[in-house]
Short mmCIF file of C-alpha atoms in Angstrom, two decimals:
data_model
loop_
_atom_site.label_atom_id
_atom_site.label_comp_id
_atom_site.label_asym_id
_atom_site.label_seq_id
_atom_site.Cartn_x
_atom_site.Cartn_y
_atom_site.Cartn_z
CA UNK A 1 216.67 335.68 280.99
CA UNK A 2 213.97 333.08 281.68
CA UNK A 3 211.28 335.69 280.97
CA UNK A 4 212.91 336.55 277.66
CA UNK A 5 213.05 332.88 276.64
CA UNK A 6 209.43 332.38 277.66
CA UNK A 7 208.40 335.44 275.66
CA UNK A 8 210.24 334.19 272.58
CA UNK A 9 208.53 330.79 272.93
CA UNK A 10 205.11 332.41 273.08
CA UNK A 11 205.91 334.53 270.00
CA UNK A 12 206.92 331.41 268.07
CA UNK A 13 203.71 329.65 269.09
CA UNK A 14 201.68 332.68 268.05
CA UNK A 15 203.03 332.34 264.53
CA UNK A 16 201.99 328.68 264.37
CA UNK A 17 198.50 329.15 265.74
CA UNK A 18 195.63 330.93 264.06
CA UNK A 19 192.81 332.30 266.20
CA UNK A 20 189.46 331.91 264.50
CA UNK A 21 187.10 334.62 265.64
CA UNK A 22 183.43 333.92 266.25
CA UNK A 23 182.35 336.46 263.66
CA UNK A 24 184.28 334.81 260.83
CA UNK A 25 184.36 331.11 261.64
CA UNK A 26 180.73 330.54 262.41
CA UNK A 27 177.45 330.71 260.59
CA UNK A 28 174.49 332.74 261.79
CA UNK A 29 173.31 329.90 264.03
CA UNK A 30 176.64 329.81 265.87
CA UNK A 31 177.97 326.61 264.28
CA UNK A 32 181.65 326.37 263.44
CA UNK A 33 182.51 326.08 259.76
CA UNK A 34 183.99 322.90 258.34
CA UNK A 35 187.44 322.28 259.78
CA UNK A 36 190.42 321.30 257.69
CA UNK A 37 192.22 319.73 260.66
CA UNK A 38 191.80 316.09 259.75
CA UNK A 39 193.77 312.90 260.53
CA UNK A 40 197.19 312.74 262.19
CA UNK A 41 199.29 313.94 259.28
CA UNK A 42 202.07 315.25 261.50
CA UNK A 43 202.07 312.41 264.06
CA UNK A 44 201.48 314.79 266.96
CA UNK A 45 199.20 312.38 268.75
CA UNK A 46 195.88 313.70 267.53
CA UNK A 47 193.48 310.90 266.74
CA UNK A 48 193.58 309.65 263.15
CA UNK A 49 190.10 309.57 261.65
CA UNK A 50 188.53 307.13 259.24
CA UNK A 51 189.16 307.55 255.53
CA UNK A 52 187.05 304.88 253.79
CA UNK A 53 183.33 305.40 253.12
CA UNK A 54 182.44 302.01 251.64
CA UNK A 55 182.94 299.61 254.53
CA UNK A 56 180.67 296.96 256.04
CA UNK A 57 179.46 297.45 259.61
CA UNK A 58 177.93 294.49 261.47
CA UNK A 59 176.53 295.73 264.76
CA UNK A 60 176.82 293.34 267.71
CA UNK A 61 174.81 293.20 270.94
CA UNK A 62 177.31 291.69 273.39
CA UNK A 63 180.79 292.98 274.23
CA UNK A 64 183.88 290.91 273.48
CA UNK A 65 187.44 291.97 274.25
CA UNK A 66 189.73 292.55 271.28
CA UNK A 67 191.45 289.16 271.08
CA UNK A 68 188.15 287.25 271.43
CA UNK A 69 186.32 289.55 269.01
CA UNK A 70 189.01 289.01 266.39
CA UNK A 71 189.20 285.26 266.93
CA UNK A 72 185.43 284.82 266.73
CA UNK A 73 184.99 286.93 263.60
CA UNK A 74 182.69 289.27 265.54
CA UNK A 75 185.00 292.27 265.27
CA UNK A 76 182.33 294.87 266.03
CA UNK A 77 181.65 293.23 269.41
CA UNK A 78 184.66 295.16 270.74
CA UNK A 79 182.67 298.38 270.32
CA UNK A 80 179.69 297.32 272.43
CA UNK A 81 180.14 299.44 275.58
CA UNK A 82 180.90 297.75 278.87
CA UNK A 83 178.40 299.02 281.46
CA UNK A 84 180.19 300.67 284.39
CA UNK A 85 178.21 302.36 287.14
CA UNK A 86 179.28 305.93 287.88
CA UNK A 87 181.33 306.37 284.70
CA UNK A 88 179.13 308.98 283.02
CA UNK A 89 178.65 312.58 283.97
CA UNK A 90 175.12 313.76 283.17
CA UNK A 91 175.07 317.40 282.11
CA UNK A 92 172.55 317.07 279.26
CA UNK A 93 169.80 319.04 281.01
CA UNK A 94 172.08 321.30 283.03
CA UNK A 95 171.23 325.02 282.87
CA UNK A 96 174.49 326.78 282.10
CA UNK A 97 173.11 330.27 282.75
CA UNK A 98 175.32 331.90 285.41
CA UNK A 99 173.69 332.54 288.76
CA UNK A 100 173.84 336.07 290.15
CA UNK A 101 176.64 334.95 292.46
CA UNK A 102 178.58 333.31 289.61
CA UNK A 103 178.18 336.37 287.39
CA UNK A 104 179.49 338.67 290.09
CA UNK A 105 182.50 336.39 290.64
CA UNK A 106 183.13 336.20 286.88
CA UNK A 107 183.25 339.99 286.63
CA UNK A 108 186.11 340.05 289.14
CA UNK A 109 188.26 337.56 287.20
CA UNK A 110 190.89 338.71 284.66
CA UNK A 111 189.45 336.67 281.78
CA UNK A 112 186.05 338.34 282.05
CA UNK A 113 185.04 340.21 278.91
CA UNK A 114 187.42 338.43 276.56
CA UNK A 115 186.67 335.37 274.43
CA UNK A 116 187.49 331.91 275.76
CA UNK A 117 190.09 330.34 273.48
CA UNK A 118 189.58 326.64 272.81
CA UNK A 119 191.81 324.32 270.77
CA UNK A 120 189.97 323.24 267.62
CA UNK A 121 190.25 319.50 267.26
CA UNK A 122 188.46 316.74 265.40
CA UNK A 123 186.98 313.34 266.13
CA UNK A 124 186.87 312.18 269.72
CA UNK A 125 188.65 315.34 270.95
CA UNK A 126 186.09 317.75 269.47
CA UNK A 127 184.18 318.42 272.70
CA UNK A 128 185.26 322.08 273.09
CA UNK A 129 184.52 322.70 269.41
CA UNK A 130 181.14 320.99 269.69
CA UNK A 131 180.30 323.13 272.73
CA UNK A 132 180.71 326.21 270.55
CA UNK A 133 178.68 324.67 267.72
CA UNK A 134 175.82 323.91 270.13
CA UNK A 135 175.90 327.40 271.67
CA UNK A 136 176.86 326.22 275.13
CA UNK A 137 179.56 328.85 275.79
CA UNK A 138 177.00 331.55 275.03
CA UNK A 139 174.50 329.85 277.33
CA UNK A 140 177.17 329.96 280.05
CA UNK A 141 177.57 333.71 279.61
CA UNK A 142 180.79 333.46 277.61
CA UNK A 143 182.07 334.21 274.14
CA UNK A 144 184.51 331.83 272.51
CA UNK A 145 187.05 331.61 269.70
CA UNK A 146 188.59 328.48 268.23
CA UNK A 147 192.34 328.24 267.73
CA UNK A 148 193.93 325.90 265.19
CA UNK A 149 197.40 324.54 265.77
CA UNK A 150 199.63 321.51 265.56
CA UNK A 151 199.89 320.74 269.30
CA UNK A 152 197.33 321.15 272.05
CA UNK A 153 200.07 320.67 274.66
CA UNK A 154 202.07 323.62 273.35
CA UNK A 155 198.96 325.73 272.86
CA UNK A 156 197.80 325.13 276.44
CA UNK A 157 201.24 325.39 277.99
CA UNK A 158 202.03 328.72 276.33
CA UNK A 159 198.62 330.22 277.15
CA UNK A 160 197.48 330.37 273.52
CA UNK A 161 194.32 328.49 274.47
CA UNK A 162 192.42 328.13 277.72
CA UNK A 163 190.90 324.69 277.14
CA UNK A 164 191.42 321.61 275.00
CA UNK A 165 190.42 317.97 274.95
CA UNK A 166 193.30 315.60 274.31
CA UNK A 167 194.96 312.35 275.24
CA UNK A 168 195.89 312.03 278.89
CA UNK A 169 198.89 309.94 277.82
CA UNK A 170 200.20 312.87 275.79
CA UNK A 171 199.86 315.52 278.52
CA UNK A 172 200.64 313.75 281.79
CA UNK A 173 204.44 313.62 281.52
CA UNK A 174 204.85 317.21 280.21
CA UNK A 175 202.88 318.50 283.21
CA UNK A 176 205.31 316.79 285.59
CA UNK A 177 208.12 318.46 283.65
CA UNK A 178 206.74 321.93 284.29
CA UNK A 179 204.29 322.59 281.45
CA UNK A 180 201.46 324.80 282.76
CA UNK A 181 198.50 322.44 282.21
CA UNK A 182 196.02 320.78 284.54
CA UNK A 183 193.26 318.25 283.94
CA UNK A 184 189.76 319.43 284.87
CA UNK A 185 187.53 316.62 283.61
CA UNK A 186 187.27 313.33 281.75
CA UNK A 187 186.27 313.23 278.06
CA UNK A 188 186.00 309.56 277.05
CA UNK A 189 187.48 306.05 277.09
CA UNK A 190 188.88 303.85 274.32
CA UNK A 191 190.00 305.03 270.85
CA UNK A 192 193.34 303.21 270.35
CA UNK A 193 194.30 299.54 270.10
CA UNK A 194 197.14 297.17 269.17
CA UNK A 195 196.85 295.74 265.66
CA UNK A 196 198.74 292.98 263.83
CA UNK A 197 198.44 291.44 260.36
CA UNK A 198 195.29 289.38 260.08
CA UNK A 199 197.16 286.33 258.77
CA UNK A 200 199.92 286.51 261.37
CA UNK A 201 200.39 284.05 264.23
CA UNK A 202 200.07 286.81 266.83
CA UNK A 203 196.88 286.29 268.83
CA UNK A 204 197.70 287.96 272.16
CA UNK A 205 200.25 290.41 273.49
CA UNK A 206 202.25 287.45 274.89
CA UNK A 207 202.97 286.44 271.29
CA UNK A 208 204.68 289.80 270.71
CA UNK A 209 207.58 289.11 273.07
CA UNK A 210 210.85 289.69 271.28
CA UNK A 211 209.11 291.65 268.51
CA UNK A 212 209.06 295.28 267.39
CA UNK A 213 205.89 297.33 267.93
CA UNK A 214 205.25 300.69 266.30
CA UNK A 215 204.26 303.67 268.41
CA UNK A 216 203.46 306.03 265.51
CA UNK A 217 203.86 309.41 267.18
CA UNK A 218 207.22 308.61 268.68
CA UNK A 219 209.24 307.33 271.60
CA UNK A 220 208.16 308.86 274.90
CA UNK A 221 204.92 310.25 273.47
CA UNK A 222 201.29 309.21 273.90
CA UNK A 223 201.34 306.08 271.72
CA UNK A 224 204.47 304.93 273.54
CA UNK A 225 202.84 305.44 276.94
CA UNK A 226 199.55 303.77 275.98
CA UNK A 227 201.38 300.76 274.55
CA UNK A 228 203.51 300.49 277.68
CA UNK A 229 200.36 300.37 279.84
CA UNK A 230 198.57 297.83 277.65
CA UNK A 231 201.61 295.54 277.75
CA UNK A 232 202.15 296.06 281.47
CA UNK A 233 198.56 295.01 282.17
CA UNK A 234 199.47 291.65 280.60
CA UNK A 235 202.72 291.29 282.54
CA UNK A 236 204.94 292.29 279.61
CA UNK A 237 207.82 294.71 280.11
CA UNK A 238 207.70 297.36 277.40
CA UNK A 239 211.43 298.10 277.63
CA UNK A 240 212.88 294.58 277.77
CA UNK A 241 210.30 292.08 276.45
CA UNK A 242 209.57 294.02 273.23
CA UNK A 243 211.11 296.87 271.25
CA UNK A 244 209.02 299.98 270.70
CA UNK A 245 209.88 301.84 267.50
CA UNK A 246 208.38 304.70 265.53
CA UNK A 247 206.70 303.98 262.20
CA UNK A 248 204.07 306.44 260.99
CA UNK A 249 200.49 305.18 261.08
CA UNK A 250 200.10 305.20 257.30
CA UNK A 251 203.24 303.08 256.86
CA UNK A 252 202.55 300.48 259.55
CA UNK A 253 200.83 297.87 257.37
CA UNK A 254 203.64 297.94 254.81
CA UNK A 255 206.20 297.64 257.62
CA UNK A 256 204.33 294.65 259.00
CA UNK A 257 204.20 293.01 255.59
CA UNK A 258 207.95 293.61 255.19
CA UNK A 259 208.65 292.02 258.56
CA UNK A 260 210.01 295.24 260.04
CA UNK A 261 207.44 295.37 262.84
CA UNK A 262 204.95 292.88 264.27
CA UNK A 263 202.29 295.25 265.61
CA UNK A 264 201.24 298.88 265.85
CA UNK A 265 199.12 301.05 268.10
CA UNK A 266 196.47 302.66 265.88
CA UNK A 267 193.24 304.57 266.34
CA UNK A 268 190.23 302.32 265.86
CA UNK A 269 188.58 304.61 263.29
CA UNK A 270 191.78 304.65 261.22
CA UNK A 271 192.26 300.85 261.36
CA UNK A 272 188.63 299.81 260.97
CA UNK A 273 188.50 299.53 257.18
CA UNK A 274 191.77 297.57 257.14
CA UNK A 275 190.30 295.08 259.59
CA UNK A 276 187.22 294.71 257.39
CA UNK A 277 189.45 294.26 254.32
CA UNK A 278 191.22 291.37 256.03
CA UNK A 279 194.56 293.16 256.38
CA UNK A 280 194.61 293.67 260.16
CA UNK A 281 193.24 292.19 263.34
CA UNK A 282 193.14 293.66 266.84
CA UNK A 283 194.64 291.77 269.78
CA UNK A 284 194.52 294.35 272.62
CA UNK A 285 192.47 297.50 273.15
CA UNK A 286 191.68 300.35 275.48
CA UNK A 287 188.09 299.19 274.98
CA UNK A 288 188.86 295.83 276.61
CA UNK A 289 187.03 295.19 279.86
CA UNK A 290 190.03 295.97 282.08
CA UNK A 291 190.54 299.36 280.38
CA UNK A 292 186.85 300.30 280.01
CA UNK A 293 187.08 301.81 283.49
CA UNK A 294 190.01 304.01 282.48
CA UNK A 295 189.93 307.43 280.85
CA UNK A 296 191.69 307.94 277.52
CA UNK A 297 191.15 311.62 276.69
CA UNK A 298 190.71 314.42 279.20
CA UNK A 299 189.57 318.01 279.29
CA UNK A 300 192.63 320.12 280.09
CA UNK A 301 193.12 323.81 280.80
CA UNK A 302 196.02 326.18 281.16
CA UNK A 303 196.94 325.96 284.84
CA UNK A 304 197.28 329.69 285.41
CA UNK A 305 193.93 330.32 283.71
CA UNK A 306 192.22 327.98 286.18
CA UNK A 307 193.93 329.56 289.21
CA UNK A 308 193.15 333.11 288.18
CA UNK A 309 189.64 332.47 286.83
CA UNK A 310 188.05 329.75 288.96
CA UNK A 311 184.44 330.66 288.18
CA UNK A 312 184.95 331.23 284.46
CA UNK A 313 186.94 327.99 284.25
CA UNK A 314 184.06 326.16 285.91
CA UNK A 315 181.57 327.58 283.40
CA UNK A 316 183.84 326.54 280.50
CA UNK A 317 184.11 323.02 281.93
CA UNK A 318 180.34 322.84 282.34
CA UNK A 319 179.83 323.88 278.71
CA UNK A 320 182.26 321.26 277.39
CA UNK A 321 180.85 318.49 279.59
CA UNK A 322 177.33 319.40 278.49
CA UNK A 323 178.56 318.96 274.91
CA UNK A 324 180.11 315.60 275.82
CA UNK A 325 176.84 314.51 277.45
CA UNK A 326 174.94 315.50 274.31
CA UNK A 327 177.39 313.55 272.13
CA UNK A 328 176.94 310.45 274.32
CA UNK A 329 173.15 310.66 274.47
CA UNK A 330 172.69 311.50 270.78
CA UNK A 331 175.36 309.48 269.01
CA UNK A 332 173.62 309.43 265.61
CA UNK A 333 172.93 313.16 265.51
CA UNK A 334 176.34 313.98 266.97
CA UNK A 335 178.06 311.83 264.37
CA UNK A 336 176.14 313.56 261.58
CA UNK A 337 177.34 316.93 262.88
CA UNK A 338 180.90 315.67 263.19
CA UNK A 339 180.88 314.32 259.64
CA UNK A 340 179.10 317.32 258.13
CA UNK A 341 181.71 319.61 259.68
CA UNK A 342 184.63 317.40 258.67
CA UNK A 343 185.42 316.44 262.27
CA UNK A 344 184.85 312.71 261.54
CA UNK A 345 185.77 310.87 258.35
CA UNK A 346 184.94 307.56 256.72
CA UNK A 347 181.75 305.54 257.04
CA UNK A 348 178.75 307.04 258.87
CA UNK A 349 177.58 303.81 260.55
CA UNK A 350 181.13 302.99 261.62
CA UNK A 351 181.51 306.38 263.23
CA UNK A 352 178.19 306.06 265.08
CA UNK A 353 179.29 302.69 266.49
CA UNK A 354 182.77 303.83 267.51
CA UNK A 355 181.60 307.19 268.88
CA UNK A 356 179.07 305.34 271.01
CA UNK A 357 181.81 303.05 272.33
CA UNK A 358 183.78 306.05 273.62
CA UNK A 359 181.10 306.95 276.19
CA UNK A 360 181.70 310.70 276.06
CA UNK A 361 181.49 312.68 279.30
CA UNK A 362 183.14 311.02 282.30
CA UNK A 363 182.42 311.77 285.94
CA UNK A 364 185.02 313.39 288.16
CA UNK A 365 185.13 310.34 290.46
CA UNK A 366 185.77 308.05 287.50
CA UNK A 367 188.43 310.35 286.06
CA UNK A 368 190.13 310.92 289.40
CA UNK A 369 190.37 307.18 290.09
CA UNK A 370 191.87 306.64 286.64
CA UNK A 371 194.45 309.35 287.11
CA UNK A 372 195.46 308.03 290.52
CA UNK A 373 195.99 304.56 289.05
CA UNK A 374 197.81 305.80 285.94
CA UNK A 375 200.10 308.12 287.90
CA UNK A 376 201.22 305.19 290.04
CA UNK A 377 201.83 303.06 286.93
CA UNK A 378 203.69 305.82 285.11
CA UNK A 379 206.06 306.24 288.06
CA UNK A 380 206.57 302.48 288.48
CA UNK A 381 207.24 302.01 284.77
CA UNK A 382 209.67 304.93 284.59
CA UNK A 383 207.46 306.95 282.24
CA UNK A 384 207.44 309.77 284.79
CA UNK A 385 211.00 310.47 285.91
CA UNK A 386 210.97 314.03 287.28
CA UNK A 387 208.75 313.20 290.28
CA UNK A 388 208.38 310.07 292.39
CA UNK A 389 205.55 310.91 294.82
CA UNK A 390 202.23 309.81 293.33
CA UNK A 391 200.17 312.06 295.62
CA UNK A 392 202.20 315.12 294.62
CA UNK A 393 201.82 314.28 290.93
CA UNK A 394 198.07 313.79 291.29
CA UNK A 395 197.70 317.12 293.09
CA UNK A 396 199.64 318.79 290.26
CA UNK A 397 197.77 317.27 287.33
CA UNK A 398 194.20 316.98 288.63
CA UNK A 399 192.01 320.01 289.37
CA UNK A 400 188.34 318.95 289.39
CA UNK A 401 186.32 322.16 289.20
CA UNK A 402 182.72 321.02 288.71
#
């Protein structure tokens, strides 16, 4: 009976996902065509992208945390990266060509000879798509096809795709509940922050006690988990000191103005123009100094794929991390590609600044330390309820393969 149910689930997912073959979705140079997957229209936790072209960008040279940046009027100072030794993985010059030993091992794995399926995603989660655009899968001896869908978690868990980059906060709990996904690398930091009305009296998270905060993609999902961790870091209990509610990202400002909520967790690219227009200010961020040493988005793979294809999985991970390294080292060129392909939206200079703040391509040591810390917090905060041993959870969710 369980096999029948699983088969039905896969069939349903197949109807909602569209595989985009290399021969039809790419130009002669191997670059993916412009994607129509843009913004977070269905509140599934994908990163909302910018929408406003005409916006002022005042680059800063010294980092300030969100509350200080807002109070000082130097908003862009939040996006100056905090230097952290050992955070970056450097794959920019790595030769992806399989060695003779790797090629022989690849030939003995079940995925050999078929295309690698990656989840097509935009913005800060576009690493697997960018790897295809740059020709890195081919360099690694692989062919690849992009798959469009509404949920990377479902696509990975039902074996519709082999690899995706997505929010750790979205995937961690489902893995502990039996979804067949494992993390294999770190993608980047930052990307979401807590925002309030610019003319409100709220200056820090402490001011939000007793108030309602929107977690746009829903209770128990990634925005909920990220908000819980940001509040917890400031000694605020997310379940008793505040009330977390769901209001869609595009309705949050109106809800604030109507007094229905006091704050909302929003992507920085989505909120940027509203900060510059004087509607919003940021009071807490995953780019703050105490979160700059914590991963936001991860590279994830289907767990069975990794177990059955260890060498091919490693080559896929190398290709994606080489793409992440290129995006970090060439933020202007990478942003141009992202915008030309429709994978970033809004103002070009804004996207360069914010993409640079994300510090694409995180080392395994950095990512592993983050996951260990977050697993312990998730258990303590009751966000993970199906398991209570942090070491067992970490072993389940973290499979470094580089």
